[in-house]
Amino acid sequence: MSVEEVCAGKLVDRKSKFFAHLYKIENMDSDVEAVRKIHNKKYKKAAHHCYAVLLHDEEDQRNDGEVGSPGRVLLELLQEYKLDGYMIMVSRIFGGIKLGQGGVARAFRNSGRGVIKAYIENN
């Protein structure tokens, strides 16, 4: 396993909490599975663990049953910032207020962009 967390952040939108983590990875299958296990353990109350991965010519995403296609939104961020060899995972703890598809996509985009910008500013 060659997973390295490089940055993390939190966004609250209408009582829902979005925990975004950016990881450097080297292996698509084993590293993605390792990160999923970390988030399942760390955020047990999270309703959804959505992610995107960009590694060389491969890409992967997962919406984990969430509306608004957050996996695609996160993948677009990795592509926009040219973060090859990275994975972004956002775990959402539902706050009791439905955000709708647009609101969910916006919240995932904002939390993902926030953690990416924080990483870039510090490196």
Short mmCIF file of N, CA, C and O in Angstrom, two decimals:
data_model
loop_
_atom_site.label_atom_id
_atom_site.label_comp_id
_atom_site.label_asym_id
_atom_site.label_seq_id
_atom_site.Cartn_x
_atom_site.Cartn_y
_atom_site.Cartn_z
N MET A 1 0.85 -1.18 0.00
CA MET A 1 0.00 0.00 0.00
C MET A 1 0.89 1.24 0.00
O MET A 1 1.83 1.35 0.76
N SER A 2 0.54 2.17 -0.86
CA SER A 2 1.35 3.38 -0.98
C SER A 2 0.49 4.63 -0.94
O SER A 2 0.63 5.52 -1.76
N VAL A 3 -0.42 4.68 0.01
CA VAL A 3 -1.34 5.80 0.14
C VAL A 3 -0.73 6.84 1.06
O VAL A 3 -0.22 6.51 2.13
N GLU A 4 -0.77 8.10 0.62
CA GLU A 4 -0.29 9.20 1.46
C GLU A 4 -1.33 10.31 1.45
O GLU A 4 -1.60 10.90 0.40
N GLU A 5 -1.92 10.58 2.61
CA GLU A 5 -2.85 11.70 2.70
C GLU A 5 -2.04 12.99 2.67
O GLU A 5 -1.13 13.17 3.46
N VAL A 6 -2.39 13.89 1.74
CA VAL A 6 -1.62 15.12 1.60
C VAL A 6 -2.39 16.36 2.09
O VAL A 6 -1.79 17.39 2.37
N CYS A 7 -3.72 16.25 2.20
CA CYS A 7 -4.50 17.38 2.68
C CYS A 7 -5.90 16.92 3.05
O CYS A 7 -6.40 15.93 2.49
N ALA A 8 -6.52 17.61 3.99
CA ALA A 8 -7.89 17.29 4.39
C ALA A 8 -8.61 18.57 4.78
O ALA A 8 -7.99 19.55 5.18
N GLY A 9 -9.92 18.53 4.63
CA GLY A 9 -10.72 19.70 4.98
C GLY A 9 -12.17 19.31 5.24
O GLY A 9 -12.58 18.18 5.00
N LYS A 10 -12.94 20.27 5.73
CA LYS A 10 -14.34 20.03 6.08
C LYS A 10 -15.18 21.20 5.61
O LYS A 10 -14.78 22.35 5.73
N LEU A 11 -16.35 20.87 5.07
CA LEU A 11 -17.32 21.87 4.65
C LEU A 11 -18.66 21.51 5.28
O LEU A 11 -19.03 20.34 5.30
N VAL A 12 -19.37 22.50 5.81
CA VAL A 12 -20.71 22.28 6.35
C VAL A 12 -21.68 23.06 5.47
O VAL A 12 -21.50 24.25 5.23
N ASP A 13 -22.70 22.37 4.97
CA ASP A 13 -23.72 22.98 4.13
C ASP A 13 -25.08 22.52 4.63
O ASP A 13 -25.41 21.34 4.52
N ARG A 14 -25.84 23.43 5.18
CA ARG A 14 -27.17 23.14 5.73
C ARG A 14 -27.16 21.89 6.60
O ARG A 14 -27.92 20.96 6.39
N LYS A 15 -26.27 21.90 7.55
CA LYS A 15 -26.10 20.87 8.58
C LYS A 15 -25.44 19.58 8.10
O LYS A 15 -25.08 18.74 8.91
N SER A 16 -25.31 19.37 6.79
CA SER A 16 -24.56 18.21 6.30
C SER A 16 -23.07 18.53 6.36
O SER A 16 -22.66 19.65 6.07
N LYS A 17 -22.28 17.54 6.74
CA LYS A 17 -20.83 17.71 6.85
C LYS A 17 -20.16 16.93 5.74
O LYS A 17 -20.44 15.75 5.54
N PHE A 18 -19.26 17.60 5.03
CA PHE A 18 -18.51 17.00 3.93
C PHE A 18 -17.03 16.99 4.31
O PHE A 18 -16.42 18.05 4.45
N PHE A 19 -16.48 15.80 4.50
CA PHE A 19 -15.08 15.65 4.88
C PHE A 19 -14.28 15.24 3.64
O PHE A 19 -14.43 14.12 3.14
N ALA A 20 -13.47 16.16 3.14
CA ALA A 20 -12.70 15.93 1.92
C ALA A 20 -11.25 15.62 2.25
O ALA A 20 -10.64 16.30 3.07
N HIS A 21 -10.71 14.60 1.60
CA HIS A 21 -9.32 14.20 1.79
C HIS A 21 -8.69 13.98 0.42
O HIS A 21 -9.29 13.36 -0.45
N LEU A 22 -7.48 14.47 0.26
CA LEU A 22 -6.72 14.29 -0.97
C LEU A 22 -5.55 13.37 -0.67
O LEU A 22 -4.82 13.57 0.31
N TYR A 23 -5.38 12.34 -1.51
CA TYR A 23 -4.34 11.33 -1.31
C TYR A 23 -3.47 11.22 -2.55
O TYR A 23 -3.95 11.33 -3.67
N LYS A 24 -2.18 10.97 -2.34
CA LYS A 24 -1.29 10.54 -3.41
C LYS A 24 -1.38 9.02 -3.45
O LYS A 24 -1.31 8.37 -2.40
N ILE A 25 -1.52 8.46 -4.64
CA ILE A 25 -1.61 7.00 -4.76
C ILE A 25 -0.68 6.52 -5.86
O ILE A 25 -0.28 7.29 -6.73
N GLU A 26 -0.38 5.23 -5.82
CA GLU A 26 0.47 4.62 -6.84
C GLU A 26 -0.20 3.45 -7.53
O GLU A 26 0.19 3.07 -8.63
N ASN A 27 -1.20 2.84 -6.90
CA ASN A 27 -1.86 1.67 -7.46
C ASN A 27 -3.37 1.88 -7.42
O ASN A 27 -3.94 2.13 -6.35
N MET A 28 -4.00 1.76 -8.58
CA MET A 28 -5.43 2.04 -8.69
C MET A 28 -6.26 1.14 -7.77
O MET A 28 -7.07 1.62 -7.00
N ASP A 29 -6.05 -0.16 -7.83
CA ASP A 29 -6.92 -1.08 -7.10
C ASP A 29 -6.66 -1.11 -5.60
O ASP A 29 -7.55 -0.85 -4.80
N SER A 30 -5.44 -1.43 -5.21
CA SER A 30 -5.17 -1.61 -3.78
C SER A 30 -5.23 -0.30 -3.00
O SER A 30 -5.72 -0.26 -1.87
N ASP A 31 -4.77 0.79 -3.58
CA ASP A 31 -4.79 2.07 -2.86
C ASP A 31 -6.21 2.61 -2.71
O ASP A 31 -6.57 3.14 -1.65
N VAL A 32 -7.02 2.47 -3.75
CA VAL A 32 -8.41 2.91 -3.66
C VAL A 32 -9.14 2.12 -2.58
O VAL A 32 -9.86 2.69 -1.75
N GLU A 33 -8.93 0.84 -2.55
CA GLU A 33 -9.57 0.00 -1.53
C GLU A 33 -9.09 0.38 -0.13
O GLU A 33 -9.87 0.41 0.82
N ALA A 34 -7.80 0.67 0.01
CA ALA A 34 -7.26 1.08 1.31
C ALA A 34 -7.91 2.38 1.79
O ALA A 34 -8.28 2.50 2.96
N VAL A 35 -8.06 3.35 0.90
CA VAL A 35 -8.67 4.62 1.26
C VAL A 35 -10.14 4.42 1.63
O VAL A 35 -10.64 5.01 2.60
N ARG A 36 -10.83 3.57 0.88
CA ARG A 36 -12.24 3.29 1.19
C ARG A 36 -12.37 2.70 2.60
O ARG A 36 -13.27 3.08 3.35
N LYS A 37 -11.48 1.80 2.95
CA LYS A 37 -11.51 1.21 4.30
C LYS A 37 -11.25 2.25 5.37
O LYS A 37 -11.89 2.25 6.42
N ILE A 38 -10.30 3.15 5.10
CA ILE A 38 -9.99 4.22 6.05
C ILE A 38 -11.23 5.08 6.31
O ILE A 38 -11.58 5.37 7.45
N HIS A 39 -11.91 5.47 5.24
CA HIS A 39 -13.07 6.34 5.39
C HIS A 39 -14.26 5.63 6.00
O HIS A 39 -15.00 6.23 6.79
N ASN A 40 -14.45 4.37 5.66
CA ASN A 40 -15.54 3.60 6.28
C ASN A 40 -15.35 3.49 7.79
O ASN A 40 -16.31 3.54 8.55
N LYS A 41 -14.11 3.39 8.21
CA LYS A 41 -13.81 3.27 9.64
C LYS A 41 -13.85 4.64 10.33
O LYS A 41 -14.39 4.78 11.43
N LYS A 42 -13.28 5.66 9.67
CA LYS A 42 -13.17 6.98 10.27
C LYS A 42 -14.52 7.71 10.33
O LYS A 42 -14.80 8.43 11.28
N TYR A 43 -15.33 7.53 9.31
CA TYR A 43 -16.62 8.24 9.22
C TYR A 43 -17.76 7.22 9.18
O TYR A 43 -18.45 7.06 8.17
N LYS A 44 -17.96 6.54 10.29
CA LYS A 44 -18.98 5.49 10.37
C LYS A 44 -20.39 6.03 10.17
O LYS A 44 -21.27 5.31 9.71
N LYS A 45 -20.62 7.28 10.53
CA LYS A 45 -21.96 7.87 10.38
C LYS A 45 -22.21 8.43 8.99
O LYS A 45 -23.31 8.88 8.70
N ALA A 46 -21.21 8.40 8.14
CA ALA A 46 -21.36 8.96 6.79
C ALA A 46 -22.31 8.10 5.96
O ALA A 46 -22.20 6.88 5.93
N ALA A 47 -23.24 8.78 5.30
CA ALA A 47 -24.18 8.10 4.42
C ALA A 47 -23.52 7.74 3.09
O ALA A 47 -23.90 6.75 2.46
N HIS A 48 -22.56 8.54 2.67
CA HIS A 48 -21.93 8.34 1.36
C HIS A 48 -20.43 8.63 1.43
O HIS A 48 -20.02 9.58 2.09
N HIS A 49 -19.66 7.81 0.74
CA HIS A 49 -18.22 8.01 0.57
C HIS A 49 -17.97 8.06 -0.94
O HIS A 49 -17.89 7.02 -1.59
N CYS A 50 -17.88 9.24 -1.49
CA CYS A 50 -17.73 9.41 -2.93
C CYS A 50 -16.28 9.76 -3.25
O CYS A 50 -15.64 10.47 -2.48
N TYR A 51 -15.79 9.27 -4.40
CA TYR A 51 -14.40 9.53 -4.72
C TYR A 51 -14.17 9.62 -6.22
O TYR A 51 -15.02 9.25 -7.02
N ALA A 52 -12.99 10.10 -6.54
CA ALA A 52 -12.48 10.09 -7.91
C ALA A 52 -10.98 9.84 -7.86
O ALA A 52 -10.32 10.25 -6.91
N VAL A 53 -10.47 9.16 -8.89
CA VAL A 53 -9.06 8.82 -8.98
C VAL A 53 -8.58 9.12 -10.39
O VAL A 53 -9.28 8.82 -11.36
N LEU A 54 -7.39 9.69 -10.48
CA LEU A 54 -6.74 9.92 -11.76
C LEU A 54 -5.32 9.39 -11.64
O LEU A 54 -4.53 9.90 -10.83
N LEU A 55 -5.02 8.33 -12.39
CA LEU A 55 -3.70 7.70 -12.30
C LEU A 55 -3.26 7.29 -13.70
O LEU A 55 -3.80 6.35 -14.28
N HIS A 56 -2.32 8.04 -14.25
CA HIS A 56 -1.80 7.83 -15.60
C HIS A 56 -2.96 7.93 -16.60
O HIS A 56 -3.62 8.94 -16.64
N ASP A 57 -3.23 6.89 -17.34
CA ASP A 57 -4.33 6.93 -18.31
C ASP A 57 -5.63 6.36 -17.73
O ASP A 57 -6.62 6.25 -18.43
N GLU A 58 -5.60 6.00 -16.48
CA GLU A 58 -6.79 5.42 -15.84
C GLU A 58 -7.50 6.46 -14.99
O GLU A 58 -6.87 7.34 -14.40
N GLU A 59 -8.82 6.33 -14.95
CA GLU A 59 -9.60 7.16 -14.05
C GLU A 59 -10.74 6.31 -13.50
O GLU A 59 -11.18 5.35 -14.14
N ASP A 60 -11.17 6.65 -12.32
CA ASP A 60 -12.25 5.92 -11.67
C ASP A 60 -13.03 6.92 -10.82
O ASP A 60 -12.48 7.94 -10.38
N GLN A 61 -14.29 6.62 -10.61
CA GLN A 61 -15.12 7.47 -9.77
C GLN A 61 -16.22 6.62 -9.14
O GLN A 61 -16.55 5.55 -9.65
N ARG A 62 -16.76 7.11 -8.04
CA ARG A 62 -17.86 6.40 -7.38
C ARG A 62 -18.77 7.42 -6.73
O ARG A 62 -18.32 8.30 -5.99
N ASN A 63 -20.08 7.26 -6.99
CA ASN A 63 -21.09 8.14 -6.40
C ASN A 63 -21.64 7.57 -5.09
O ASN A 63 -22.25 8.31 -4.32
N ASP A 64 -21.47 6.29 -4.86
CA ASP A 64 -21.91 5.63 -3.63
C ASP A 64 -23.37 5.91 -3.31
O ASP A 64 -23.73 6.15 -2.16
N GLY A 65 -24.22 5.93 -4.34
CA GLY A 65 -25.65 6.12 -4.12
C GLY A 65 -26.08 7.56 -3.92
O GLY A 65 -27.26 7.84 -3.74
N GLU A 66 -25.16 8.47 -3.96
CA GLU A 66 -25.46 9.89 -3.76
C GLU A 66 -26.01 10.49 -5.06
O GLU A 66 -25.60 10.10 -6.14
N VAL A 67 -26.91 11.45 -4.94
CA VAL A 67 -27.45 12.15 -6.10
C VAL A 67 -26.48 13.24 -6.55
O VAL A 67 -25.57 13.61 -5.81
N GLY A 68 -26.66 13.75 -7.76
CA GLY A 68 -25.84 14.87 -8.21
C GLY A 68 -24.51 14.50 -8.82
O GLY A 68 -23.70 15.37 -9.09
N SER A 69 -24.26 13.22 -9.04
CA SER A 69 -23.02 12.73 -9.66
C SER A 69 -21.74 13.29 -9.04
O SER A 69 -20.87 13.84 -9.72
N PRO A 70 -21.58 13.16 -7.72
CA PRO A 70 -20.38 13.74 -7.08
C PRO A 70 -19.07 13.11 -7.54
O PRO A 70 -18.05 13.78 -7.57
N GLY A 71 -19.08 11.82 -7.92
CA GLY A 71 -17.86 11.20 -8.40
C GLY A 71 -17.34 11.89 -9.66
O GLY A 71 -16.16 12.17 -9.79
N ARG A 72 -18.25 12.19 -10.58
CA ARG A 72 -17.89 12.89 -11.81
C ARG A 72 -17.40 14.30 -11.50
O ARG A 72 -16.40 14.76 -12.06
N VAL A 73 -18.06 14.98 -10.57
CA VAL A 73 -17.66 16.33 -10.16
C VAL A 73 -16.24 16.32 -9.60
O VAL A 73 -15.42 17.17 -9.94
N LEU A 74 -15.93 15.34 -8.76
CA LEU A 74 -14.60 15.24 -8.16
C LEU A 74 -13.55 14.89 -9.22
O LEU A 74 -12.43 15.42 -9.19
N LEU A 75 -13.91 14.03 -10.17
CA LEU A 75 -12.98 13.67 -11.25
C LEU A 75 -12.66 14.90 -12.10
O LEU A 75 -11.51 15.12 -12.48
N GLU A 76 -13.67 15.72 -12.37
CA GLU A 76 -13.44 16.95 -13.13
C GLU A 76 -12.46 17.88 -12.42
O GLU A 76 -11.64 18.54 -13.07
N LEU A 77 -12.49 17.90 -11.09
CA LEU A 77 -11.54 18.72 -10.33
C LEU A 77 -10.12 18.20 -10.48
O LEU A 77 -9.19 18.98 -10.67
N LEU A 78 -9.95 16.88 -10.38
CA LEU A 78 -8.62 16.30 -10.55
C LEU A 78 -8.07 16.60 -11.94
O LEU A 78 -6.90 16.92 -12.10
N GLN A 79 -8.94 16.54 -12.94
CA GLN A 79 -8.52 16.84 -14.31
C GLN A 79 -8.20 18.33 -14.47
O GLN A 79 -7.20 18.69 -15.09
N GLU A 80 -9.04 19.18 -13.90
CA GLU A 80 -8.84 20.63 -14.00
C GLU A 80 -7.49 21.05 -13.42
O GLU A 80 -6.78 21.89 -13.98
N TYR A 81 -7.14 20.48 -12.27
CA TYR A 81 -5.89 20.84 -11.60
C TYR A 81 -4.73 19.93 -12.00
O TYR A 81 -3.65 20.03 -11.43
N LYS A 82 -4.97 19.03 -12.96
CA LYS A 82 -3.94 18.13 -13.48
C LYS A 82 -3.25 17.34 -12.36
O LYS A 82 -2.02 17.28 -12.29
N LEU A 83 -4.07 16.76 -11.50
CA LEU A 83 -3.55 16.00 -10.36
C LEU A 83 -3.50 14.51 -10.70
O LEU A 83 -4.32 13.71 -10.24
N ASP A 84 -2.53 14.15 -11.52
CA ASP A 84 -2.34 12.75 -11.90
C ASP A 84 -1.61 12.04 -10.75
O ASP A 84 -0.64 12.54 -10.21
N GLY A 85 -2.13 10.88 -10.38
CA GLY A 85 -1.56 10.13 -9.27
C GLY A 85 -2.20 10.49 -7.94
O GLY A 85 -1.63 10.27 -6.88
N TYR A 86 -3.41 11.05 -8.01
CA TYR A 86 -4.13 11.48 -6.81
C TYR A 86 -5.52 10.88 -6.76
O TYR A 86 -6.11 10.54 -7.78
N MET A 87 -6.03 10.81 -5.54
CA MET A 87 -7.40 10.39 -5.28
C MET A 87 -8.00 11.39 -4.33
O MET A 87 -7.35 11.83 -3.38
N ILE A 88 -9.25 11.76 -4.61
CA ILE A 88 -9.97 12.62 -3.68
C ILE A 88 -11.20 11.87 -3.20
O ILE A 88 -11.91 11.26 -3.99
N MET A 89 -11.37 11.83 -1.89
CA MET A 89 -12.50 11.14 -1.26
C MET A 89 -13.24 12.14 -0.40
O MET A 89 -12.62 12.87 0.38
N VAL A 90 -14.56 12.18 -0.57
CA VAL A 90 -15.39 13.06 0.24
C VAL A 90 -16.45 12.20 0.92
O VAL A 90 -17.22 11.50 0.25
N SER A 91 -16.48 12.23 2.23
CA SER A 91 -17.48 11.50 3.02
C SER A 91 -18.50 12.49 3.54
O SER A 91 -18.14 13.52 4.11
N ARG A 92 -19.79 12.18 3.32
CA ARG A 92 -20.86 13.09 3.72
C ARG A 92 -21.66 12.50 4.87
O ARG A 92 -22.15 11.38 4.80
N ILE A 93 -21.77 13.29 5.93
CA ILE A 93 -22.66 12.94 7.04
C ILE A 93 -23.90 13.81 6.88
O ILE A 93 -23.83 15.04 6.97
N PHE A 94 -25.04 13.17 6.62
CA PHE A 94 -26.29 13.86 6.33
C PHE A 94 -26.76 14.64 7.55
O PHE A 94 -26.78 14.13 8.66
N GLY A 95 -27.16 15.89 7.31
CA GLY A 95 -27.57 16.76 8.40
C GLY A 95 -29.07 16.90 8.58
O GLY A 95 -29.53 17.68 9.39
N GLY A 96 -29.85 16.16 7.78
CA GLY A 96 -31.30 16.20 7.94
C GLY A 96 -32.02 17.12 6.98
O GLY A 96 -33.25 17.14 6.93
N ILE A 97 -31.28 17.89 6.20
CA ILE A 97 -31.89 18.79 5.22
C ILE A 97 -31.44 18.34 3.83
O ILE A 97 -30.25 18.30 3.53
N LYS A 98 -32.42 18.02 2.97
CA LYS A 98 -32.08 17.60 1.61
C LYS A 98 -31.56 18.78 0.82
O LYS A 98 -32.13 19.87 0.86
N LEU A 99 -30.47 18.56 0.08
CA LEU A 99 -29.84 19.62 -0.69
C LEU A 99 -30.26 19.61 -2.15
O LEU A 99 -30.05 20.60 -2.85
N GLY A 100 -30.83 18.52 -2.63
CA GLY A 100 -31.18 18.39 -4.04
C GLY A 100 -29.94 18.05 -4.86
O GLY A 100 -28.81 18.17 -4.39
N GLN A 101 -30.16 17.66 -6.11
CA GLN A 101 -29.04 17.24 -6.95
C GLN A 101 -28.02 18.36 -7.14
O GLN A 101 -26.82 18.14 -7.02
N GLY A 102 -28.51 19.55 -7.48
CA GLY A 102 -27.60 20.68 -7.69
C GLY A 102 -26.85 21.07 -6.43
O GLY A 102 -25.66 21.35 -6.46
N GLY A 103 -27.54 21.07 -5.30
CA GLY A 103 -26.92 21.42 -4.02
C GLY A 103 -25.86 20.42 -3.60
O GLY A 103 -24.81 20.79 -3.09
N VAL A 104 -26.16 19.14 -3.84
CA VAL A 104 -25.20 18.09 -3.50
C VAL A 104 -23.95 18.22 -4.37
O VAL A 104 -22.82 18.19 -3.88
N ALA A 105 -24.16 18.38 -5.68
CA ALA A 105 -23.02 18.52 -6.59
C ALA A 105 -22.18 19.73 -6.21
O ALA A 105 -20.95 19.67 -6.19
N ARG A 106 -22.83 20.83 -5.90
CA ARG A 106 -22.12 22.06 -5.51
C ARG A 106 -21.33 21.86 -4.23
O ARG A 106 -20.17 22.29 -4.12
N ALA A 107 -21.92 21.19 -3.25
CA ALA A 107 -21.24 20.96 -1.97
C ALA A 107 -20.01 20.06 -2.15
O ALA A 107 -18.95 20.32 -1.58
N PHE A 108 -20.15 19.01 -2.95
CA PHE A 108 -19.00 18.13 -3.23
C PHE A 108 -17.92 18.89 -3.99
O PHE A 108 -16.74 18.76 -3.70
N ARG A 109 -18.33 19.71 -4.97
CA ARG A 109 -17.36 20.49 -5.74
C ARG A 109 -16.63 21.48 -4.83
O ARG A 109 -15.40 21.60 -4.89
N ASN A 110 -17.37 22.18 -3.99
CA ASN A 110 -16.75 23.17 -3.10
C ASN A 110 -15.82 22.52 -2.09
O ASN A 110 -14.74 23.05 -1.81
N SER A 111 -16.22 21.38 -1.53
CA SER A 111 -15.34 20.73 -0.55
C SER A 111 -14.10 20.17 -1.25
O SER A 111 -12.99 20.29 -0.73
N GLY A 112 -14.27 19.59 -2.43
CA GLY A 112 -13.13 19.08 -3.18
C GLY A 112 -12.18 20.18 -3.62
O GLY A 112 -10.97 20.07 -3.46
N ARG A 113 -12.74 21.26 -4.16
CA ARG A 113 -11.90 22.37 -4.61
C ARG A 113 -11.17 22.99 -3.42
O ARG A 113 -10.00 23.37 -3.53
N GLY A 114 -11.83 23.08 -2.28
CA GLY A 114 -11.20 23.65 -1.09
C GLY A 114 -9.98 22.87 -0.65
O GLY A 114 -8.93 23.46 -0.35
N VAL A 115 -10.08 21.56 -0.63
CA VAL A 115 -8.95 20.75 -0.18
C VAL A 115 -7.83 20.77 -1.23
O VAL A 115 -6.64 20.78 -0.89
N ILE A 116 -8.18 20.81 -2.50
CA ILE A 116 -7.16 20.88 -3.56
C ILE A 116 -6.42 22.22 -3.50
O ILE A 116 -5.19 22.27 -3.56
N LYS A 117 -7.16 23.31 -3.35
CA LYS A 117 -6.52 24.63 -3.27
C LYS A 117 -5.63 24.73 -2.04
O LYS A 117 -4.54 25.30 -2.10
N ALA A 118 -6.08 24.19 -0.91
CA ALA A 118 -5.26 24.21 0.30
C ALA A 118 -3.97 23.45 0.09
O ALA A 118 -2.89 23.88 0.52
N TYR A 119 -4.05 22.31 -0.60
CA TYR A 119 -2.86 21.52 -0.89
C TYR A 119 -1.90 22.28 -1.80
O TYR A 119 -0.69 22.33 -1.54
N ILE A 120 -2.42 22.87 -2.85
CA ILE A 120 -1.59 23.60 -3.80
C ILE A 120 -0.92 24.80 -3.14
O ILE A 120 0.26 25.07 -3.36
N GLU A 121 -1.65 25.52 -2.31
CA GLU A 121 -1.09 26.70 -1.63
C GLU A 121 0.03 26.33 -0.67
O GLU A 121 0.94 27.13 -0.44
N ASN A 122 -0.02 25.15 -0.10
CA ASN A 122 0.97 24.74 0.88
C ASN A 122 2.14 23.97 0.28
O ASN A 122 3.00 23.48 0.98
N ASN A 123 2.13 23.82 -1.04
CA ASN A 123 3.22 23.06 -1.70
C ASN A 123 3.80 23.82 -2.86
O ASN A 123 3.45 24.74 -3.35
#
